[in-house]
């Protein structure tokens, strides 16, 4: 297993995006262009990258899934930055879920139907028995 050691790249990206948001004339980068295109474009890019991750994962292409995952995280951080949500806040929410539920799982939505209890197992009657 590979372990990353170094500065937090999501936090560094978030801070760079925040700096670009404060002064868009600072840079002619892809990030600056994406910010200029607006939140709808940012959200669309997140969706596109998520689909690409899913496609590559279904193909079983580990390297392509890794690359598309990095693209997804990049676009997600740009979108979150536009909404003023820091990676630290996302990590804190994951930690809160872990502490509350034992795992940082996806929470049910308010409109999700309740999970039904399993139906009792009915045994077949044997011939010649009452019941």
PDB file of N, CA, C and O in Angstrom, residues 22-71:
ATOM      1  N   UNK A  22     -10.406  35.331  -4.957  1.00  0.00           N
ATOM      2  CA  UNK A  22     -10.248  36.699  -4.458  1.00  0.00           C
ATOM      3  C   UNK A  22      -9.674  37.616  -5.526  1.00  0.00           C
ATOM      4  O   UNK A  22     -10.003  38.793  -5.581  1.00  0.00           O
ATOM      5  N   UNK A  23      -8.785  37.082  -6.359  1.00  0.00           N
ATOM      6  CA  UNK A  23      -8.142  37.893  -7.389  1.00  0.00           C
ATOM      7  C   UNK A  23      -8.051  37.098  -8.680  1.00  0.00           C
ATOM      8  O   UNK A  23      -7.009  36.506  -8.990  1.00  0.00           O
ATOM      9  N   UNK A  24      -9.145  37.060  -9.475  1.00  0.00           N
ATOM     10  CA  UNK A  24      -9.170  36.256 -10.687  1.00  0.00           C
ATOM     11  C   UNK A  24      -8.117  36.672 -11.727  1.00  0.00           C
ATOM     12  O   UNK A  24      -7.771  35.880 -12.590  1.00  0.00           O
ATOM     13  N   UNK A  25      -7.606  37.865 -11.640  1.00  0.00           N
ATOM     14  CA  UNK A  25      -6.614  38.313 -12.618  1.00  0.00           C
ATOM     15  C   UNK A  25      -5.229  37.727 -12.344  1.00  0.00           C
ATOM     16  O   UNK A  25      -4.320  37.903 -13.145  1.00  0.00           O
ATOM     17  N   UNK A  26      -5.076  37.013 -11.210  1.00  0.00           N
ATOM     18  CA  UNK A  26      -3.784  36.456 -10.818  1.00  0.00           C
ATOM     19  C   UNK A  26      -3.254  35.426 -11.805  1.00  0.00           C
ATOM     20  O   UNK A  26      -2.059  35.234 -11.919  1.00  0.00           O
ATOM     21  N   UNK A  27      -4.141  34.744 -12.506  1.00  0.00           N
ATOM     22  CA  UNK A  27      -3.700  33.548 -13.193  1.00  0.00           C
ATOM     23  C   UNK A  27      -4.549  33.293 -14.429  1.00  0.00           C
ATOM     24  O   UNK A  27      -5.724  33.582 -14.440  1.00  0.00           O
ATOM     25  N   UNK A  28      -3.965  32.720 -15.447  1.00  0.00           N
ATOM     26  CA  UNK A  28      -4.701  32.322 -16.636  1.00  0.00           C
ATOM     27  C   UNK A  28      -4.842  30.817 -16.693  1.00  0.00           C
ATOM     28  O   UNK A  28      -4.974  30.236 -17.766  1.00  0.00           O
ATOM     29  N   UNK A  29      -4.833  30.160 -15.551  1.00  0.00           N
ATOM     30  CA  UNK A  29      -4.839  28.702 -15.476  1.00  0.00           C
ATOM     31  C   UNK A  29      -6.206  28.113 -15.800  1.00  0.00           C
ATOM     32  O   UNK A  29      -7.217  28.805 -15.883  1.00  0.00           O
ATOM     33  N   UNK A  30      -6.198  26.804 -15.913  1.00  0.00           N
ATOM     34  CA  UNK A  30      -7.439  26.058 -16.108  1.00  0.00           C
ATOM     35  C   UNK A  30      -8.398  26.302 -14.948  1.00  0.00           C
ATOM     36  O   UNK A  30      -9.602  26.429 -15.141  1.00  0.00           O
ATOM     37  N   UNK A  31      -7.872  26.392 -13.751  1.00  0.00           N
ATOM     38  CA  UNK A  31      -8.698  26.640 -12.568  1.00  0.00           C
ATOM     39  C   UNK A  31      -9.373  28.004 -12.662  1.00  0.00           C
ATOM     40  O   UNK A  31     -10.576  28.126 -12.397  1.00  0.00           O
ATOM     41  N   UNK A  32      -8.621  29.025 -13.054  1.00  0.00           N
ATOM     42  CA  UNK A  32      -9.196  30.369 -13.201  1.00  0.00           C
ATOM     43  C   UNK A  32     -10.300  30.367 -14.249  1.00  0.00           C
ATOM     44  O   UNK A  32     -11.351  30.993 -14.063  1.00  0.00           O
ATOM     45  N   UNK A  33     -10.082  29.654 -15.342  1.00  0.00           N
ATOM     46  CA  UNK A  33     -11.097  29.570 -16.402  1.00  0.00           C
ATOM     47  C   UNK A  33     -12.348  28.857 -15.898  1.00  0.00           C
ATOM     48  O   UNK A  33     -13.469  29.278 -16.187  1.00  0.00           O
ATOM     49  N   UNK A  34     -12.146  27.784 -15.142  1.00  0.00           N
ATOM     50  CA  UNK A  34     -13.278  27.046 -14.598  1.00  0.00           C
ATOM     51  C   UNK A  34     -14.075  27.918 -13.630  1.00  0.00           C
ATOM     52  O   UNK A  34     -15.308  27.943 -13.683  1.00  0.00           O
ATOM     53  N   UNK A  35     -13.380  28.662 -12.795  1.00  0.00           N
ATOM     54  CA  UNK A  35     -14.064  29.571 -11.868  1.00  0.00           C
ATOM     55  C   UNK A  35     -14.875  30.614 -12.637  1.00  0.00           C
ATOM     56  O   UNK A  35     -15.996  30.945 -12.248  1.00  0.00           O
ATOM     57  N   UNK A  36     -14.313  31.124 -13.732  1.00  0.00           N
ATOM     58  CA  UNK A  36     -14.989  32.143 -14.529  1.00  0.00           C
ATOM     59  C   UNK A  36     -16.240  31.589 -15.216  1.00  0.00           C
ATOM     60  O   UNK A  36     -17.181  32.335 -15.502  1.00  0.00           O
ATOM     61  N   UNK A  37     -16.263  30.282 -15.455  1.00  0.00           N
ATOM     62  CA  UNK A  37     -17.414  29.666 -16.132  1.00  0.00           C
ATOM     63  C   UNK A  37     -18.614  29.482 -15.213  1.00  0.00           C
ATOM     64  O   UNK A  37     -19.712  29.220 -15.687  1.00  0.00           O
ATOM     65  N   UNK A  38     -18.402  29.594 -13.913  1.00  0.00           N
ATOM     66  CA  UNK A  38     -19.517  29.560 -12.979  1.00  0.00           C
ATOM     67  C   UNK A  38     -19.783  28.205 -12.351  1.00  0.00           C
ATOM     68  O   UNK A  38     -19.249  27.180 -12.754  1.00  0.00           O
ATOM     69  N   UNK A  39     -20.629  28.246 -11.336  1.00  0.00           N
ATOM     70  CA  UNK A  39     -20.905  27.066 -10.515  1.00  0.00           C
ATOM     71  C   UNK A  39     -21.562  25.936 -11.307  1.00  0.00           C
ATOM     72  O   UNK A  39     -21.258  24.765 -11.076  1.00  0.00           O
ATOM     73  N   UNK A  40     -22.454  26.272 -12.236  1.00  0.00           N
ATOM     74  CA  UNK A  40     -23.113  25.206 -13.004  1.00  0.00           C
ATOM     75  C   UNK A  40     -22.082  24.394 -13.785  1.00  0.00           C
ATOM     76  O   UNK A  40     -22.162  23.164 -13.834  1.00  0.00           O
ATOM     77  N   UNK A  41     -21.109  25.061 -14.374  1.00  0.00           N
ATOM     78  CA  UNK A  41     -20.057  24.350 -15.112  1.00  0.00           C
ATOM     79  C   UNK A  41     -19.202  23.517 -14.163  1.00  0.00           C
ATOM     80  O   UNK A  41     -18.826  22.389 -14.483  1.00  0.00           O
ATOM     81  N   UNK A  42     -18.893  24.084 -12.994  1.00  0.00           N
ATOM     82  CA  UNK A  42     -18.114  23.339 -12.002  1.00  0.00           C
ATOM     83  C   UNK A  42     -18.850  22.075 -11.581  1.00  0.00           C
ATOM     84  O   UNK A  42     -18.248  20.995 -11.509  1.00  0.00           O
ATOM     85  N   UNK A  43     -20.133  22.195 -11.318  1.00  0.00           N
ATOM     86  CA  UNK A  43     -20.934  21.044 -10.902  1.00  0.00           C
ATOM     87  C   UNK A  43     -21.000  20.006 -12.019  1.00  0.00           C
ATOM     88  O   UNK A  43     -20.903  18.798 -11.764  1.00  0.00           O
ATOM     89  N   UNK A  44     -21.148  20.457 -13.248  1.00  0.00           N
ATOM     90  CA  UNK A  44     -21.185  19.544 -14.388  1.00  0.00           C
ATOM     91  C   UNK A  44     -19.870  18.777 -14.514  1.00  0.00           C
ATOM     92  O   UNK A  44     -19.859  17.580 -14.789  1.00  0.00           O
ATOM     93  N   UNK A  45     -18.751  19.464 -14.290  1.00  0.00           N
ATOM     94  CA  UNK A  45     -17.440  18.802 -14.352  1.00  0.00           C
ATOM     95  C   UNK A  45     -17.316  17.725 -13.274  1.00  0.00           C
ATOM     96  O   UNK A  45     -16.763  16.652 -13.529  1.00  0.00           O
ATOM     97  N   UNK A  46     -17.835  17.991 -12.090  1.00  0.00           N
ATOM     98  CA  UNK A  46     -17.809  16.979 -11.029  1.00  0.00           C
ATOM     99  C   UNK A  46     -18.584  15.744 -11.483  1.00  0.00           C
ATOM    100  O   UNK A  46     -18.114  14.608 -11.344  1.00  0.00           O
ATOM    101  N   UNK A  47     -19.757  15.962 -12.057  1.00  0.00           N
ATOM    102  CA  UNK A  47     -20.559  14.839 -12.550  1.00  0.00           C
ATOM    103  C   UNK A  47     -19.855  14.070 -13.654  1.00  0.00           C
ATOM    104  O   UNK A  47     -19.846  12.828 -13.650  1.00  0.00           O
ATOM    105  N   UNK A  48     -19.258  14.782 -14.597  1.00  0.00           N
ATOM    106  CA  UNK A  48     -18.540  14.123 -15.693  1.00  0.00           C
ATOM    107  C   UNK A  48     -17.391  13.271 -15.168  1.00  0.00           C
ATOM    108  O   UNK A  48     -17.199  12.130 -15.609  1.00  0.00           O
ATOM    109  N   UNK A  49     -16.633  13.825 -14.240  1.00  0.00           N
ATOM    110  CA  UNK A  49     -15.484  13.087 -13.702  1.00  0.00           C
ATOM    111  C   UNK A  49     -15.938  11.878 -12.881  1.00  0.00           C
ATOM    112  O   UNK A  49     -15.302  10.824 -12.935  1.00  0.00           O
ATOM    113  N   UNK A  50     -17.040  12.019 -12.151  1.00  0.00           N
ATOM    114  CA  UNK A  50     -17.554  10.890 -11.378  1.00  0.00           C
ATOM    115  C   UNK A  50     -17.954   9.750 -12.311  1.00  0.00           C
ATOM    116  O   UNK A  50     -17.679   8.571 -12.030  1.00  0.00           O
ATOM    117  N   UNK A  51     -18.573  10.082 -13.424  1.00  0.00           N
ATOM    118  CA  UNK A  51     -18.951   9.059 -14.411  1.00  0.00           C
ATOM    119  C   UNK A  51     -17.703   8.394 -14.982  1.00  0.00           C
ATOM    120  O   UNK A  51     -17.663   7.168 -15.141  1.00  0.00           O
ATOM    121  N   UNK A  52     -16.673   9.195 -15.265  1.00  0.00           N
ATOM    122  CA  UNK A  52     -15.433   8.630 -15.798  1.00  0.00           C
ATOM    123  C   UNK A  52     -14.770   7.686 -14.791  1.00  0.00           C
ATOM    124  O   UNK A  52     -14.241   6.634 -15.169  1.00  0.00           O
ATOM    125  N   UNK A  53     -14.821   8.033 -13.506  1.00  0.00           N
ATOM    126  CA  UNK A  53     -14.286   7.144 -12.471  1.00  0.00           C
ATOM    127  C   UNK A  53     -15.057   5.825 -12.505  1.00  0.00           C
ATOM    128  O   UNK A  53     -14.460   4.741 -12.493  1.00  0.00           O
ATOM    129  N   UNK A  54     -16.373   5.911 -12.554  1.00  0.00           N
ATOM    130  CA  UNK A  54     -17.197   4.700 -12.554  1.00  0.00           C
ATOM    131  C   UNK A  54     -16.913   3.832 -13.782  1.00  0.00           C
ATOM    132  O   UNK A  54     -16.792   2.607 -13.664  1.00  0.00           O
ATOM    133  N   UNK A  55     -16.777   4.458 -14.940  1.00  0.00           N
ATOM    134  CA  UNK A  55     -16.513   3.700 -16.171  1.00  0.00           C
ATOM    135  C   UNK A  55     -15.178   2.971 -16.070  1.00  0.00           C
ATOM    136  O   UNK A  55     -15.082   1.780 -16.377  1.00  0.00           O
ATOM    137  N   UNK A  56     -14.149   3.671 -15.650  1.00  0.00           N
ATOM    138  CA  UNK A  56     -12.819   3.048 -15.558  1.00  0.00           C
ATOM    139  C   UNK A  56     -12.790   1.947 -14.503  1.00  0.00           C
ATOM    140  O   UNK A  56     -12.135   0.918 -14.682  1.00  0.00           O
ATOM    141  N   UNK A  57     -13.520   2.163 -13.411  1.00  0.00           N
ATOM    142  CA  UNK A  57     -13.587   1.124 -12.376  1.00  0.00           C
ATOM    143  C   UNK A  57     -14.296  -0.116 -12.916  1.00  0.00           C
ATOM    144  O   UNK A  57     -13.853  -1.244 -12.673  1.00  0.00           O
ATOM    145  N   UNK A  58     -15.376   0.077 -13.668  1.00  0.00           N
ATOM    146  CA  UNK A  58     -16.089  -1.060 -14.258  1.00  0.00           C
ATOM    147  C   UNK A  58     -15.209  -1.804 -15.253  1.00  0.00           C
ATOM    148  O   UNK A  58     -15.309  -3.023 -15.377  1.00  0.00           O
ATOM    149  N   UNK A  59     -14.348  -1.088 -15.933  1.00  0.00           N
ATOM    150  CA  UNK A  59     -13.412  -1.718 -16.868  1.00  0.00           C
ATOM    151  C   UNK A  59     -12.290  -2.453 -16.137  1.00  0.00           C
ATOM    152  O   UNK A  59     -11.557  -3.219 -16.739  1.00  0.00           O
ATOM    153  N   UNK A  60     -12.129  -2.129 -14.858  1.00  0.00           N
ATOM    154  CA  UNK A  60     -11.064  -2.742 -14.076  1.00  0.00           C
ATOM    155  C   UNK A  60      -9.702  -2.127 -14.324  1.00  0.00           C
ATOM    156  O   UNK A  60      -8.682  -2.723 -13.997  1.00  0.00           O
ATOM    157  N   UNK A  61      -9.698  -0.913 -14.879  1.00  0.00           N
ATOM    158  CA  UNK A  61      -8.433  -0.237 -15.186  1.00  0.00           C
ATOM    159  C   UNK A  61      -8.012   0.590 -13.969  1.00  0.00           C
ATOM    160  O   UNK A  61      -8.469   1.708 -13.759  1.00  0.00           O
ATOM    161  N   UNK A  62      -7.151   0.013 -13.173  1.00  0.00           N
ATOM    162  CA  UNK A  62      -6.718   0.646 -11.924  1.00  0.00           C
ATOM    163  C   UNK A  62      -6.065   1.993 -12.154  1.00  0.00           C
ATOM    164  O   UNK A  62      -6.367   2.977 -11.476  1.00  0.00           O
ATOM    165  N   UNK A  63      -5.125   2.070 -13.101  1.00  0.00           N
ATOM    166  CA  UNK A  63      -4.404   3.319 -13.342  1.00  0.00           C
ATOM    167  C   UNK A  63      -5.344   4.422 -13.844  1.00  0.00           C
ATOM    168  O   UNK A  63      -5.274   5.559 -13.386  1.00  0.00           O
ATOM    169  N   UNK A  64      -6.224   4.075 -14.784  1.00  0.00           N
ATOM    170  CA  UNK A  64      -7.170   5.076 -15.295  1.00  0.00           C
ATOM    171  C   UNK A  64      -8.122   5.522 -14.189  1.00  0.00           C
ATOM    172  O   UNK A  64      -8.473   6.703 -14.109  1.00  0.00           O
ATOM    173  N   UNK A  65      -8.543   4.585 -13.330  1.00  0.00           N
ATOM    174  CA  UNK A  65      -9.419   4.947 -12.204  1.00  0.00           C
ATOM    175  C   UNK A  65      -8.700   5.900 -11.254  1.00  0.00           C
ATOM    176  O   UNK A  65      -9.291   6.877 -10.778  1.00  0.00           O
ATOM    177  N   UNK A  66      -7.427   5.641 -11.020  1.00  0.00           N
ATOM    178  CA  UNK A  66      -6.621   6.524 -10.175  1.00  0.00           C
ATOM    179  C   UNK A  66      -6.556   7.931 -10.771  1.00  0.00           C
ATOM    180  O   UNK A  66      -6.802   8.927 -10.079  1.00  0.00           O
ATOM    181  N   UNK A  67      -6.257   8.018 -12.051  1.00  0.00           N
ATOM    182  CA  UNK A  67      -6.140   9.330 -12.717  1.00  0.00           C
ATOM    183  C   UNK A  67      -7.481  10.074 -12.726  1.00  0.00           C
ATOM    184  O   UNK A  67      -7.535  11.269 -12.440  1.00  0.00           O
ATOM    185  N   UNK A  68      -8.547   9.356 -13.047  1.00  0.00           N
ATOM    186  CA  UNK A  68      -9.866   9.999 -13.068  1.00  0.00           C
ATOM    187  C   UNK A  68     -10.304  10.402 -11.661  1.00  0.00           C
ATOM    188  O   UNK A  68     -10.984  11.417 -11.485  1.00  0.00           O
ATOM    189  N   UNK A  69      -9.896   9.632 -10.652  1.00  0.00           N
ATOM    190  CA  UNK A  69     -10.218   9.989  -9.265  1.00  0.00           C
ATOM    191  C   UNK A  69      -9.540  11.294  -8.868  1.00  0.00           C
ATOM    192  O   UNK A  69     -10.135  12.136  -8.186  1.00  0.00           O
ATOM    193  N   UNK A  70      -8.290  11.470  -9.320  1.00  0.00           N
ATOM    194  CA  UNK A  70      -7.588  12.729  -9.044  1.00  0.00           C
ATOM    195  C   UNK A  70      -8.304  13.892  -9.734  1.00  0.00           C
ATOM    196  O   UNK A  70      -8.465  14.973  -9.144  1.00  0.00           O
ATOM    197  N   UNK A  71      -8.771  13.662 -10.976  1.00  0.00           N
ATOM    198  CA  UNK A  71      -9.531  14.705 -11.683  1.00  0.00           C
ATOM    199  C   UNK A  71     -10.824  15.027 -10.931  1.00  0.00           C
ATOM    200  O   UNK A  71     -11.208  16.197 -10.805  1.00  0.00           O
TER     201      UNK A  71
END
